[in-house]
mmCIF file of N, CA, C and O in Angstrom:
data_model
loop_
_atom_site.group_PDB
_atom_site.id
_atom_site.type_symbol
_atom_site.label_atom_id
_atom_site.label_comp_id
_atom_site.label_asym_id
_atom_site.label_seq_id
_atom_site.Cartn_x
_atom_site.Cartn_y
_atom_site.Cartn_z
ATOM 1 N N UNK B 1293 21.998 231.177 115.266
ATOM 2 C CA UNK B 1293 21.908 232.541 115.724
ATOM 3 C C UNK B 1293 21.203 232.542 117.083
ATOM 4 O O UNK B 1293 20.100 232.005 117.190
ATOM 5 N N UNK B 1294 21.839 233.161 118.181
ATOM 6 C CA UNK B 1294 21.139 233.200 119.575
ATOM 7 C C UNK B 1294 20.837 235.352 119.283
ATOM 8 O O UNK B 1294 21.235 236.328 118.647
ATOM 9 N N UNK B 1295 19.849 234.886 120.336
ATOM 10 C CA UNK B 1295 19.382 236.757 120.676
ATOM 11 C C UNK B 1295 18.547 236.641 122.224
ATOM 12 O O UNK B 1295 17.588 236.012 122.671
ATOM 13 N N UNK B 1296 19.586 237.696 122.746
ATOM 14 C CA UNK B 1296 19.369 237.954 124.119
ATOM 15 C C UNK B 1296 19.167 239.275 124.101
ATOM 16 O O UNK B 1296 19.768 240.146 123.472
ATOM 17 N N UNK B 1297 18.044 239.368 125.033
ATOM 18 C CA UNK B 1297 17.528 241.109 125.617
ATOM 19 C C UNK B 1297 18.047 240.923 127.031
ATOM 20 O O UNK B 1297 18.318 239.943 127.725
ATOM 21 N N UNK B 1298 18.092 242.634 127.242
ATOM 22 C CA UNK B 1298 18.574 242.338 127.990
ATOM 23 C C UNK B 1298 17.354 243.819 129.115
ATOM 24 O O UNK B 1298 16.954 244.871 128.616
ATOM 25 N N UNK B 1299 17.194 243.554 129.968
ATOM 26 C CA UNK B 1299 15.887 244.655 130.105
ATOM 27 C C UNK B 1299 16.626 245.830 131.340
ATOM 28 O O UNK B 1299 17.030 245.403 132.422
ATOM 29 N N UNK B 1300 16.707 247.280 130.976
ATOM 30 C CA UNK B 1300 17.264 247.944 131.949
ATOM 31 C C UNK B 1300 16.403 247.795 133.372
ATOM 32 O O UNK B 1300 15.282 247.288 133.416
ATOM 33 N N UNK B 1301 16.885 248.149 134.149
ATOM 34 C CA UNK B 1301 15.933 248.257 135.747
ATOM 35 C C UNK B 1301 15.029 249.221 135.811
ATOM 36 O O UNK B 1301 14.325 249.167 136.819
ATOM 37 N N UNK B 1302 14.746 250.350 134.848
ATOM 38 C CA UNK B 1302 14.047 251.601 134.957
ATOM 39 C C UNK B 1302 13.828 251.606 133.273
ATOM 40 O O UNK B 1302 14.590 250.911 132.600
ATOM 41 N N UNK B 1303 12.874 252.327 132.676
ATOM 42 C CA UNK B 1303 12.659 252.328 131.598
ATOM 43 C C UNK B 1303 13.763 253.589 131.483
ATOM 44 O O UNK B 1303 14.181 254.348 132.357
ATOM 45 N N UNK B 1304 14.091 253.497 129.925
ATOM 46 C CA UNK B 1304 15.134 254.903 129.871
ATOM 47 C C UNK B 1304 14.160 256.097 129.482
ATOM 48 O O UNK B 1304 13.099 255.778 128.943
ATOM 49 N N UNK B 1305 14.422 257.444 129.705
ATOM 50 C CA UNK B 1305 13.629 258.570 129.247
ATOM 51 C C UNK B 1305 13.275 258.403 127.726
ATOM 52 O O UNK B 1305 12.115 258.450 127.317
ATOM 53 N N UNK B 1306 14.249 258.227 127.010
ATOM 54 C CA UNK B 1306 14.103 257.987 125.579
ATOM 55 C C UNK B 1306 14.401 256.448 125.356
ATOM 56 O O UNK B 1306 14.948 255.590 126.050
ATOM 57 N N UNK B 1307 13.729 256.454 123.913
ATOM 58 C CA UNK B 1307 13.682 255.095 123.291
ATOM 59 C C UNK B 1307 15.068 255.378 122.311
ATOM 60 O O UNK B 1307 15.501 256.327 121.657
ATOM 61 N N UNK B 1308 15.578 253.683 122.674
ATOM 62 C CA UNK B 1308 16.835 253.488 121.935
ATOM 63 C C UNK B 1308 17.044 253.673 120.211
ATOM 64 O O UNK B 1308 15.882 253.938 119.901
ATOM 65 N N UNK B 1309 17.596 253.685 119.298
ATOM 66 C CA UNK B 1309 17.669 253.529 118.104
ATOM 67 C C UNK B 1309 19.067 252.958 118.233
ATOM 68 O O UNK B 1309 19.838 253.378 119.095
ATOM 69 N N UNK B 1310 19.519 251.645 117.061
ATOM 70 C CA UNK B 1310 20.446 251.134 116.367
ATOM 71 C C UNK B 1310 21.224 251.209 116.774
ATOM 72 O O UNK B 1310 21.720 250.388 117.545
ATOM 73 N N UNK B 1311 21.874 252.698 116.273
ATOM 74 C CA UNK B 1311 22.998 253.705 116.280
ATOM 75 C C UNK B 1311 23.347 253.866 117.924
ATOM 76 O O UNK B 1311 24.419 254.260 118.382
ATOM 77 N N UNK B 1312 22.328 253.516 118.576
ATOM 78 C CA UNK B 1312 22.116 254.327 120.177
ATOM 79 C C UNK B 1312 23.132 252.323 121.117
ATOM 80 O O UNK B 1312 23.217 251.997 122.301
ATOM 81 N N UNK B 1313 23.456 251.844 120.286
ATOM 82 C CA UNK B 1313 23.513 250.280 121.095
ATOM 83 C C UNK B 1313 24.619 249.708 120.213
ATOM 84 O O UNK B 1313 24.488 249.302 119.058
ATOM 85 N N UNK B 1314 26.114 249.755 121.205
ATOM 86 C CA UNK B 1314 27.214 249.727 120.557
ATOM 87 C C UNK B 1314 28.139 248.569 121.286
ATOM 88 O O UNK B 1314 27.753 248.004 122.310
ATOM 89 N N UNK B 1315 29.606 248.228 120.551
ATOM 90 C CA UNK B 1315 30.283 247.742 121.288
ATOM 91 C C UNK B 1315 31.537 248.501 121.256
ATOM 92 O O UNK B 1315 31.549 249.349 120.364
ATOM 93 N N UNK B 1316 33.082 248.409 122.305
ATOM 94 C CA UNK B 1316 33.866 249.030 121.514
ATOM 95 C C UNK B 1316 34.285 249.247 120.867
ATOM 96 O O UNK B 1316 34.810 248.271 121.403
ATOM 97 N N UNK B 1317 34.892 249.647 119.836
ATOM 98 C CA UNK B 1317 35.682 249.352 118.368
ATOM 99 C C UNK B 1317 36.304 248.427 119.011
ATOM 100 O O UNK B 1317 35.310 247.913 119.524
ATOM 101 N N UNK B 1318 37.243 247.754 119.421
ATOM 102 C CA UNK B 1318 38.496 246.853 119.693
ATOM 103 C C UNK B 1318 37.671 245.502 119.811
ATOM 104 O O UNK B 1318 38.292 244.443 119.724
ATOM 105 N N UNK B 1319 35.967 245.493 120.053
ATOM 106 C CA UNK B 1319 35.732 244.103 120.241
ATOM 107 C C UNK B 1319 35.946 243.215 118.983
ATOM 108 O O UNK B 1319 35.823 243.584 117.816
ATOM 109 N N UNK B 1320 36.228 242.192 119.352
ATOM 110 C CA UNK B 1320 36.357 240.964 117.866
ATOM 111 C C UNK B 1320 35.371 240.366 117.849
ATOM 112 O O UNK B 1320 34.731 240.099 118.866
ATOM 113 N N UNK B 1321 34.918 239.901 116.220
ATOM 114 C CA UNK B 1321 33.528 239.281 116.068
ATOM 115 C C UNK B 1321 32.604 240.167 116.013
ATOM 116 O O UNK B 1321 31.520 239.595 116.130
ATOM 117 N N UNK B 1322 32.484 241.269 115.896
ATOM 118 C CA UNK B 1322 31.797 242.373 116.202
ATOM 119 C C UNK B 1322 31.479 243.484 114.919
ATOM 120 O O UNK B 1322 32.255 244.414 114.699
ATOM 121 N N UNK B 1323 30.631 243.331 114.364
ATOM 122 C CA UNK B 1323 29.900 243.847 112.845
ATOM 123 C C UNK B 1323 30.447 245.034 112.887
ATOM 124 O O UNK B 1323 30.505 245.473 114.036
ATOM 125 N N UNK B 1324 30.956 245.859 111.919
ATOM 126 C CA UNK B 1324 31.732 246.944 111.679
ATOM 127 C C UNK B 1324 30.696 248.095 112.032
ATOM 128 O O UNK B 1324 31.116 249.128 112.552
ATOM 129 N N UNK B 1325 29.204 247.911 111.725
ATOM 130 C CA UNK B 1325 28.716 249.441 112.276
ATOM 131 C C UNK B 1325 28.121 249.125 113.637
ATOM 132 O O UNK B 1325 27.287 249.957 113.993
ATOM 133 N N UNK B 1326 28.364 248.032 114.570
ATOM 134 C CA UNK B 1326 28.150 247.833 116.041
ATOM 135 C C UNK B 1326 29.376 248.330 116.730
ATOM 136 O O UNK B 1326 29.356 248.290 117.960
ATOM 137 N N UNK B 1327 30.499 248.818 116.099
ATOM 138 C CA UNK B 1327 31.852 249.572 116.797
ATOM 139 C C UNK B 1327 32.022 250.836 117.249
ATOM 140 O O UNK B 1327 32.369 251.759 116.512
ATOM 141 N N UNK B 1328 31.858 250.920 118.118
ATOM 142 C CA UNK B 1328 31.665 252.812 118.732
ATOM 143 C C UNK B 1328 33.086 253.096 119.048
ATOM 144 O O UNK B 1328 33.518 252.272 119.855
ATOM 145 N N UNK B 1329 33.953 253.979 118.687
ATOM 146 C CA UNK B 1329 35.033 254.718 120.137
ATOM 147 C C UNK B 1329 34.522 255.240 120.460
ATOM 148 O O UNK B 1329 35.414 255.907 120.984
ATOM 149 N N UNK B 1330 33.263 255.964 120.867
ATOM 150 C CA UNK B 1330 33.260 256.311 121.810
ATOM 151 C C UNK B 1330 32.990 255.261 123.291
ATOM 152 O O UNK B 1330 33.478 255.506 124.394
ATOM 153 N N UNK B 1331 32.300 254.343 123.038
ATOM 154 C CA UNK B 1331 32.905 252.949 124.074
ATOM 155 C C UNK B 1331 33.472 253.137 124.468
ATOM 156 O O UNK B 1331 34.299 252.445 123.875
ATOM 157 N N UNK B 1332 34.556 254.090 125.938
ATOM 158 C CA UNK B 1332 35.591 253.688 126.140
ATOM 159 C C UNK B 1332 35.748 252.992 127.326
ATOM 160 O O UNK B 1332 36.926 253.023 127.684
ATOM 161 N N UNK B 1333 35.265 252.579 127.828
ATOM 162 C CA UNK B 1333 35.327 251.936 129.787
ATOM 163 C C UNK B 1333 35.819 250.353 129.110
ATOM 164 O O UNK B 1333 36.031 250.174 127.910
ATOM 165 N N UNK B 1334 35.917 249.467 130.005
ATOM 166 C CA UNK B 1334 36.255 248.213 129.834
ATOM 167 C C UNK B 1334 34.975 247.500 130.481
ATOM 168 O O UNK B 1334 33.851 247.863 130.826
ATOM 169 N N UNK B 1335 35.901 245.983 130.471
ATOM 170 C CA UNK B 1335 34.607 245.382 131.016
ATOM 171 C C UNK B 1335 34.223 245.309 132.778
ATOM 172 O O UNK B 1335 33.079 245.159 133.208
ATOM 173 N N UNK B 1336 35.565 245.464 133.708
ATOM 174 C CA UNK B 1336 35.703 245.875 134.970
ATOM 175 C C UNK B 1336 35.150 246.855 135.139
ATOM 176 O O UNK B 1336 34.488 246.916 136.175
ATOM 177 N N UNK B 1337 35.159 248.080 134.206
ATOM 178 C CA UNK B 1337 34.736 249.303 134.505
ATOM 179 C C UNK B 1337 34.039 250.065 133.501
ATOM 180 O O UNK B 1337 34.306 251.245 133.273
ATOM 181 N N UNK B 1338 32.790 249.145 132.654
ATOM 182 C CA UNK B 1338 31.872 250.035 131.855
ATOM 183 C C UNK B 1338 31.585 251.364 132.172
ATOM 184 O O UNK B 1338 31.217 251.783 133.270
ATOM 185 N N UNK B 1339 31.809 252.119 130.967
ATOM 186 C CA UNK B 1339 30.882 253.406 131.049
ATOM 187 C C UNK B 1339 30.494 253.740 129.710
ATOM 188 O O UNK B 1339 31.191 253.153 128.882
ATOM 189 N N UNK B 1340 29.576 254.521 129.197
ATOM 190 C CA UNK B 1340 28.573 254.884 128.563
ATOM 191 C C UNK B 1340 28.667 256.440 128.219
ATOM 192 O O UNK B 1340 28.564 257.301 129.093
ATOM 193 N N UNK B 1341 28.882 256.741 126.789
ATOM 194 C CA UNK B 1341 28.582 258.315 126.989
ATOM 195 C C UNK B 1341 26.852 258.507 127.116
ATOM 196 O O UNK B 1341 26.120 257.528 126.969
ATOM 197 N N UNK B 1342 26.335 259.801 127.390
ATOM 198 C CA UNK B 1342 25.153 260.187 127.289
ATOM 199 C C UNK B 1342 24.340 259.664 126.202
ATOM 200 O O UNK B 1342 24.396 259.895 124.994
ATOM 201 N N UNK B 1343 23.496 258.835 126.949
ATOM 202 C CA UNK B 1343 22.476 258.244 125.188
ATOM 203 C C UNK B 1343 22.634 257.167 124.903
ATOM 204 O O UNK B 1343 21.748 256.589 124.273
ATOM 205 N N UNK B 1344 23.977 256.416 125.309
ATOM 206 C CA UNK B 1344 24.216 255.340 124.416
ATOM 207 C C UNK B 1344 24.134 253.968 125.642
ATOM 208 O O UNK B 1344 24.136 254.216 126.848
ATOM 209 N N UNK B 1345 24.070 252.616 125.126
ATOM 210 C CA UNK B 1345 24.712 251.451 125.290
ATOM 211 C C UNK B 1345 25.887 250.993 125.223
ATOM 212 O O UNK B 1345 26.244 250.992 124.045
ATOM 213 N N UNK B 1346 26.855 250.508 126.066
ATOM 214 C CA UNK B 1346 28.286 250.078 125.609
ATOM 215 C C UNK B 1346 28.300 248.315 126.335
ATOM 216 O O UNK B 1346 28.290 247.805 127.456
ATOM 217 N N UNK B 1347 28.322 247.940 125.137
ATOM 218 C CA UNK B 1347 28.386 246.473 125.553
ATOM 219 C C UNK B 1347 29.798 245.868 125.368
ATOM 220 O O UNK B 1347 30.453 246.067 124.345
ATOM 221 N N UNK B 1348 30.255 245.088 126.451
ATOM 222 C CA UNK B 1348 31.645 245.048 126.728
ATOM 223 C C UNK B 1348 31.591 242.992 127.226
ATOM 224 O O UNK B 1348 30.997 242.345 128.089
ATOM 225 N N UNK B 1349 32.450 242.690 126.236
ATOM 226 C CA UNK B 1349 32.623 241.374 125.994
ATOM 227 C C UNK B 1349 33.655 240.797 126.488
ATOM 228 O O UNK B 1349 34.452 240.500 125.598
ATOM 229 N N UNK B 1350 34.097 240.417 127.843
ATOM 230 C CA UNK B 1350 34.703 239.641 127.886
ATOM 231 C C UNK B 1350 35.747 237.947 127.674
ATOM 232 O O UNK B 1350 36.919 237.589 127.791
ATOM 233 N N UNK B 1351 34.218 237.258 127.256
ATOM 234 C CA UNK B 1351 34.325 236.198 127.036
ATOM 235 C C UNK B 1351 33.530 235.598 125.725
ATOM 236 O O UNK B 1351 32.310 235.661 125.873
ATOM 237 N N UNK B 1352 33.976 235.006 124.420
ATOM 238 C CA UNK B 1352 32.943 234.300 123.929
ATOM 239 C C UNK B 1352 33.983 233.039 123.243
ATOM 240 O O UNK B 1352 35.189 233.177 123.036
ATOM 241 N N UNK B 1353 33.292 231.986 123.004
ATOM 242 C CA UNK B 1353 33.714 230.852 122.741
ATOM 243 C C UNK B 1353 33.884 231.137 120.789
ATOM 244 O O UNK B 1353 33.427 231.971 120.006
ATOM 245 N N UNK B 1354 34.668 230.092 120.684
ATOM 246 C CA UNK B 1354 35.804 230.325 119.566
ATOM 247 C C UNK B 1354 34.795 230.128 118.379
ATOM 248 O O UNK B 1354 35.046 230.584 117.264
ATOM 249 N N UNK B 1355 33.453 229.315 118.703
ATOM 250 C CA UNK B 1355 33.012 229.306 117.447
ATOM 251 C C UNK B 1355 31.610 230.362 117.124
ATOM 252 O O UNK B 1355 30.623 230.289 116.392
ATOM 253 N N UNK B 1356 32.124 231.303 118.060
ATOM 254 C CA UNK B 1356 31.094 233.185 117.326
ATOM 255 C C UNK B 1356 31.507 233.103 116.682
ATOM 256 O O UNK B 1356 32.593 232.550 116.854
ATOM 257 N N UNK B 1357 31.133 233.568 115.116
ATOM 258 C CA UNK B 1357 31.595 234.584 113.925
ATOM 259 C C UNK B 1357 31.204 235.818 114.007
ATOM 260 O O UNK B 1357 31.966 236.639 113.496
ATOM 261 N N UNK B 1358 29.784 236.398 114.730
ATOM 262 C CA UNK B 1358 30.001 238.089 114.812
ATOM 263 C C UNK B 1358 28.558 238.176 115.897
ATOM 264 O O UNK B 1358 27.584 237.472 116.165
ATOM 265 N N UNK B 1359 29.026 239.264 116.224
ATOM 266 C CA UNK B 1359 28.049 239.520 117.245
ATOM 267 C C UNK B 1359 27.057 240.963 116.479
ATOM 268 O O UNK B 1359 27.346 241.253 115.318
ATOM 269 N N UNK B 1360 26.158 241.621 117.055
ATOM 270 C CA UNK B 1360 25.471 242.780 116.855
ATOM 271 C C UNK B 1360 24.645 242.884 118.000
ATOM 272 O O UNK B 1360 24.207 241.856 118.516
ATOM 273 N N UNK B 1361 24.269 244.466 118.650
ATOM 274 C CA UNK B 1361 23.611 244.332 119.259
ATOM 275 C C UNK B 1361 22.482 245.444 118.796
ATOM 276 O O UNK B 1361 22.874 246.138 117.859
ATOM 277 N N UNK B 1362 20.994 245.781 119.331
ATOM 278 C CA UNK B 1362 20.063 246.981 118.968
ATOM 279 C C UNK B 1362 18.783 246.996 119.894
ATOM 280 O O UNK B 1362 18.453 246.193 120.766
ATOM 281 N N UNK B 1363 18.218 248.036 119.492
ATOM 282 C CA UNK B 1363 17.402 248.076 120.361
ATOM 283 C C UNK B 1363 16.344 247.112 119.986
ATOM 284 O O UNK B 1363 16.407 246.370 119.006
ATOM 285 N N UNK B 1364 15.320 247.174 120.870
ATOM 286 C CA UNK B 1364 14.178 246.117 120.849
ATOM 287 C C UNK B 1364 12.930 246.887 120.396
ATOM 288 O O UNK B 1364 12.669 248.071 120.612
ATOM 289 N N UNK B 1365 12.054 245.773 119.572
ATOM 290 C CA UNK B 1365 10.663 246.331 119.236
ATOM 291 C C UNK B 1365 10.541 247.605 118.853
ATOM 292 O O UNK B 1365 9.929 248.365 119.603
ATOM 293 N N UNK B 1366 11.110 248.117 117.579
ATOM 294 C CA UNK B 1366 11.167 249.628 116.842
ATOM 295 C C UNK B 1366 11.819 250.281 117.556
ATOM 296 O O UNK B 1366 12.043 250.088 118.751
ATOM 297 N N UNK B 1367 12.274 251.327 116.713
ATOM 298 C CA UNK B 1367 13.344 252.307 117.143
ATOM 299 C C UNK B 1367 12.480 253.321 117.336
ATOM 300 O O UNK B 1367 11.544 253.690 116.627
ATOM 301 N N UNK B 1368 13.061 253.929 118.830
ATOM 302 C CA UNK B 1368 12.715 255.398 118.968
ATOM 303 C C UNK B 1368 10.785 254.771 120.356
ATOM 304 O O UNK B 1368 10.112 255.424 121.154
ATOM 305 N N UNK B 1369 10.736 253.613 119.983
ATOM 306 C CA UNK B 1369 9.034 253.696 120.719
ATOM 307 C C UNK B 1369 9.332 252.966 122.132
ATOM 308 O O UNK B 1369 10.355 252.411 122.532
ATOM 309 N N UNK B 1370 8.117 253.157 122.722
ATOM 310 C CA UNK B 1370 7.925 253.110 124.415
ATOM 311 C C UNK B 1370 9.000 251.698 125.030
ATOM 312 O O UNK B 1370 9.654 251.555 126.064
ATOM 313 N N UNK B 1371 8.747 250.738 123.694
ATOM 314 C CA UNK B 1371 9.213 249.355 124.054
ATOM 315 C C UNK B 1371 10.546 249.450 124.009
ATOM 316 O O UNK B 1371 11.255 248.691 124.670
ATOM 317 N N UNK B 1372 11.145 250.609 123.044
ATOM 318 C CA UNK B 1372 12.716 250.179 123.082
ATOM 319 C C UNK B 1372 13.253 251.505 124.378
ATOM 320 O O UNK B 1372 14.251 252.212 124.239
ATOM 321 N N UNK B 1373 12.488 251.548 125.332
ATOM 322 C CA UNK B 1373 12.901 252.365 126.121
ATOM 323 C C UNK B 1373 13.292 251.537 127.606
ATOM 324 O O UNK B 1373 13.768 252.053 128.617
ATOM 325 N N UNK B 1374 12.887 249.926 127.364
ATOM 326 C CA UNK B 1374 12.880 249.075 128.723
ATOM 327 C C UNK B 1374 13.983 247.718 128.404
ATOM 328 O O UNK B 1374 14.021 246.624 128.967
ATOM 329 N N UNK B 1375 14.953 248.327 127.134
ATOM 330 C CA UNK B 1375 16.167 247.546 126.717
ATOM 331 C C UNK B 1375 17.058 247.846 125.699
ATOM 332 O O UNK B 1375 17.332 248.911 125.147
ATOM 333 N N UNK B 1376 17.713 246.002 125.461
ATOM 334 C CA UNK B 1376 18.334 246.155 124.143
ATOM 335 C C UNK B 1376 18.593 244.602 124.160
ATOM 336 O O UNK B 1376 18.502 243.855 125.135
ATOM 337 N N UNK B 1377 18.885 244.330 123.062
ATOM 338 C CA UNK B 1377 19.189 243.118 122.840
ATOM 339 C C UNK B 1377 20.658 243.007 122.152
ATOM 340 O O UNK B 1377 21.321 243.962 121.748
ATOM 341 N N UNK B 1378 21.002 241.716 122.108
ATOM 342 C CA UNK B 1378 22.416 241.388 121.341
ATOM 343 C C UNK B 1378 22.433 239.994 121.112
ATOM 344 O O UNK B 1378 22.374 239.086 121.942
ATOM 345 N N UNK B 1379 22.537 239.929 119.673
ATOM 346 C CA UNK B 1379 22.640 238.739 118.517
ATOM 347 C C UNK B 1379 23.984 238.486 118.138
ATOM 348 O O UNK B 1379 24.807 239.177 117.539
ATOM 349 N N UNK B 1380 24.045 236.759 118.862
ATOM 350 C CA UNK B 1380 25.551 236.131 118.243
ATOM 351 C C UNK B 1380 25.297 234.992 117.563
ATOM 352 O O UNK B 1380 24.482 234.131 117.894
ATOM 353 N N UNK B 1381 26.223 234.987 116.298
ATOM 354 C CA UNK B 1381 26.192 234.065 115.346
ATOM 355 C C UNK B 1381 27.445 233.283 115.078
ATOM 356 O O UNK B 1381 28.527 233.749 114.721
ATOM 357 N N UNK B 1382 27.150 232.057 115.297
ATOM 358 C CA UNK B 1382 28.021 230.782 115.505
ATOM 359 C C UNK B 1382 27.901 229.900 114.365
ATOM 360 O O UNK B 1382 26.958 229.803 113.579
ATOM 361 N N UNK B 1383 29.320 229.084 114.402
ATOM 362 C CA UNK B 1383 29.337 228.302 113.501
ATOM 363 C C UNK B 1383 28.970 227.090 114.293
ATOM 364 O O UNK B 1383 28.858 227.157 115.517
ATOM 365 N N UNK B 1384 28.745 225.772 113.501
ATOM 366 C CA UNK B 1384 28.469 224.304 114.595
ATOM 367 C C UNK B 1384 27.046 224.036 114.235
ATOM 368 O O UNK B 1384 26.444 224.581 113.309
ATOM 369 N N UNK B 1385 26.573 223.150 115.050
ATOM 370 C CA UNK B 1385 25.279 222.204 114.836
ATOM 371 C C UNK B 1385 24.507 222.693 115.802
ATOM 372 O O UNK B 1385 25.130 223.465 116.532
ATOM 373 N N UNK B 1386 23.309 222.532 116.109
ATOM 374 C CA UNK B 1386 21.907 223.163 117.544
ATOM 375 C C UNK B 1386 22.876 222.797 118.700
ATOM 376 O O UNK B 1386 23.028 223.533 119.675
ATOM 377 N N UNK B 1387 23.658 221.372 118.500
ATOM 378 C CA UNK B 1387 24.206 221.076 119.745
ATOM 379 C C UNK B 1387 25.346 221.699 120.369
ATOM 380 O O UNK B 1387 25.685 221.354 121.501
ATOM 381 N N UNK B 1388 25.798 222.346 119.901
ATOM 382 C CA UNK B 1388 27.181 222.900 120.011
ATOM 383 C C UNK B 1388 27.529 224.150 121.435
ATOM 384 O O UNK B 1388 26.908 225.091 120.941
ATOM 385 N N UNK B 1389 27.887 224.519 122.310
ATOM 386 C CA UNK B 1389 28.071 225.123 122.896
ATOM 387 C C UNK B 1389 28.360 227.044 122.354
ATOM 388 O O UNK B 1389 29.184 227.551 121.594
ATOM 389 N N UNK B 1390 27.244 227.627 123.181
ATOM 390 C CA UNK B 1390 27.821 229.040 122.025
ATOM 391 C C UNK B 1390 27.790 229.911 123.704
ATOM 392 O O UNK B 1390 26.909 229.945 124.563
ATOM 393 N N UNK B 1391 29.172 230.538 123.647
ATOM 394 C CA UNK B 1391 29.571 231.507 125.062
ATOM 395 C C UNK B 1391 29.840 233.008 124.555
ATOM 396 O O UNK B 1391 30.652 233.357 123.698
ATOM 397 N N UNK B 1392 29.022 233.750 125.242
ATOM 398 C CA UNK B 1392 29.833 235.582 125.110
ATOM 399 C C UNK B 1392 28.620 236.234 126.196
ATOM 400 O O UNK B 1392 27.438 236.525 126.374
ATOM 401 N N UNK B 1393 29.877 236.190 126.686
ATOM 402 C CA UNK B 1393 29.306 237.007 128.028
ATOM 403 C C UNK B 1393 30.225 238.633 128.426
ATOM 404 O O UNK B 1393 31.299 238.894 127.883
ATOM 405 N N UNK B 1394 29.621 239.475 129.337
ATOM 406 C CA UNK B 1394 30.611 240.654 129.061
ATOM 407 C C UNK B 1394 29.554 240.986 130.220
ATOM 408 O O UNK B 1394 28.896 240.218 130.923
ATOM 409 N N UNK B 1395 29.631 242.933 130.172
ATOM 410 C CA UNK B 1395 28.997 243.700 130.851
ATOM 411 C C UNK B 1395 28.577 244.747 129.976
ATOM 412 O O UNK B 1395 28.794 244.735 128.764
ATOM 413 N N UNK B 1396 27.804 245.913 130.766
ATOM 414 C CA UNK B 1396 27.599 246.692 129.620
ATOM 415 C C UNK B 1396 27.117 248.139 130.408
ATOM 416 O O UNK B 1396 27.222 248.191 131.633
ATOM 417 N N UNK B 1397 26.682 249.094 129.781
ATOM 418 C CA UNK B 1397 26.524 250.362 130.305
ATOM 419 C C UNK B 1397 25.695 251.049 129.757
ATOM 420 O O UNK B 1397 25.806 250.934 128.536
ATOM 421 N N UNK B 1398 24.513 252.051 130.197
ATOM 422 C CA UNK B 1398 24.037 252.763 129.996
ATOM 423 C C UNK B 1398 23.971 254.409 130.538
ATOM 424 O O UNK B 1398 23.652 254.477 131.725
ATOM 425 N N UNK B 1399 24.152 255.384 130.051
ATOM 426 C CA UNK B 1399 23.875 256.244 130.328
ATOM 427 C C UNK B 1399 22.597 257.567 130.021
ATOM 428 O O UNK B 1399 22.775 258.373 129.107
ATOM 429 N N UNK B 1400 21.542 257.614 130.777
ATOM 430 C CA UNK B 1400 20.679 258.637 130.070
ATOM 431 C C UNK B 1400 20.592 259.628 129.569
ATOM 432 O O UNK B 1400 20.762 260.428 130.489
ATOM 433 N N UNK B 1401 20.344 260.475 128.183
ATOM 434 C CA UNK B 1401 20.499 261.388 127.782
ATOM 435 C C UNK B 1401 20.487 262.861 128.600
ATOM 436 O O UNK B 1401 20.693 263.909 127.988
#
């Protein structure tokens, strides 16, 4: 299991929750309640409705089995207002190569 934060450039007005840190529905590998439509931008052209995270995956190597992403350090407090993170889980040994890379979007409430 890898986990990457990822830290906005400005703290957001509000602190993230769960629900608030999504991917599109259409991504693969991607935990059934991490699927937003409302996600709709791509990865050329992220966008974000009001409030949310849209994390947009271009690339990940064949041996992800699922991704998730959420906010950081409790929901709703000062800390989850300066990110989010996203957890991918691979099959293979420590040595193994693990790729998913994308873009992503925020918009403030």
């Amino acid at each position: 299991m890898y986990f990457a934060r990822v830290g906005f450039p400005i703290p957001a007005p509000v602190g993230l929750t769960n629900a608030n840190v999504s991917f599109p529905a259409s991504t693969t590998n991607v935990l059934a309640g991490d699927q937003d439509a409302a996600c709709a931008g791509t990865v050329d052209l992220p966008t974000a409705p009001a409030g949310k995270v849209c994390v947009y995956v271009d690339q990940q190597s064949a041996n992800v089995t699922d991704m998730s992403a959420q906010q950081v350090d409790g929901e709703s407090t000062n800390q989850s207002k300066l990110g989010f993170a996203v957890q991918v889980t691979a099959t293979g040994g420590a040595n193994d190569n693990v790729t998913a890379r994308g873009t992503w979007a925020y918009t403030a409430p």
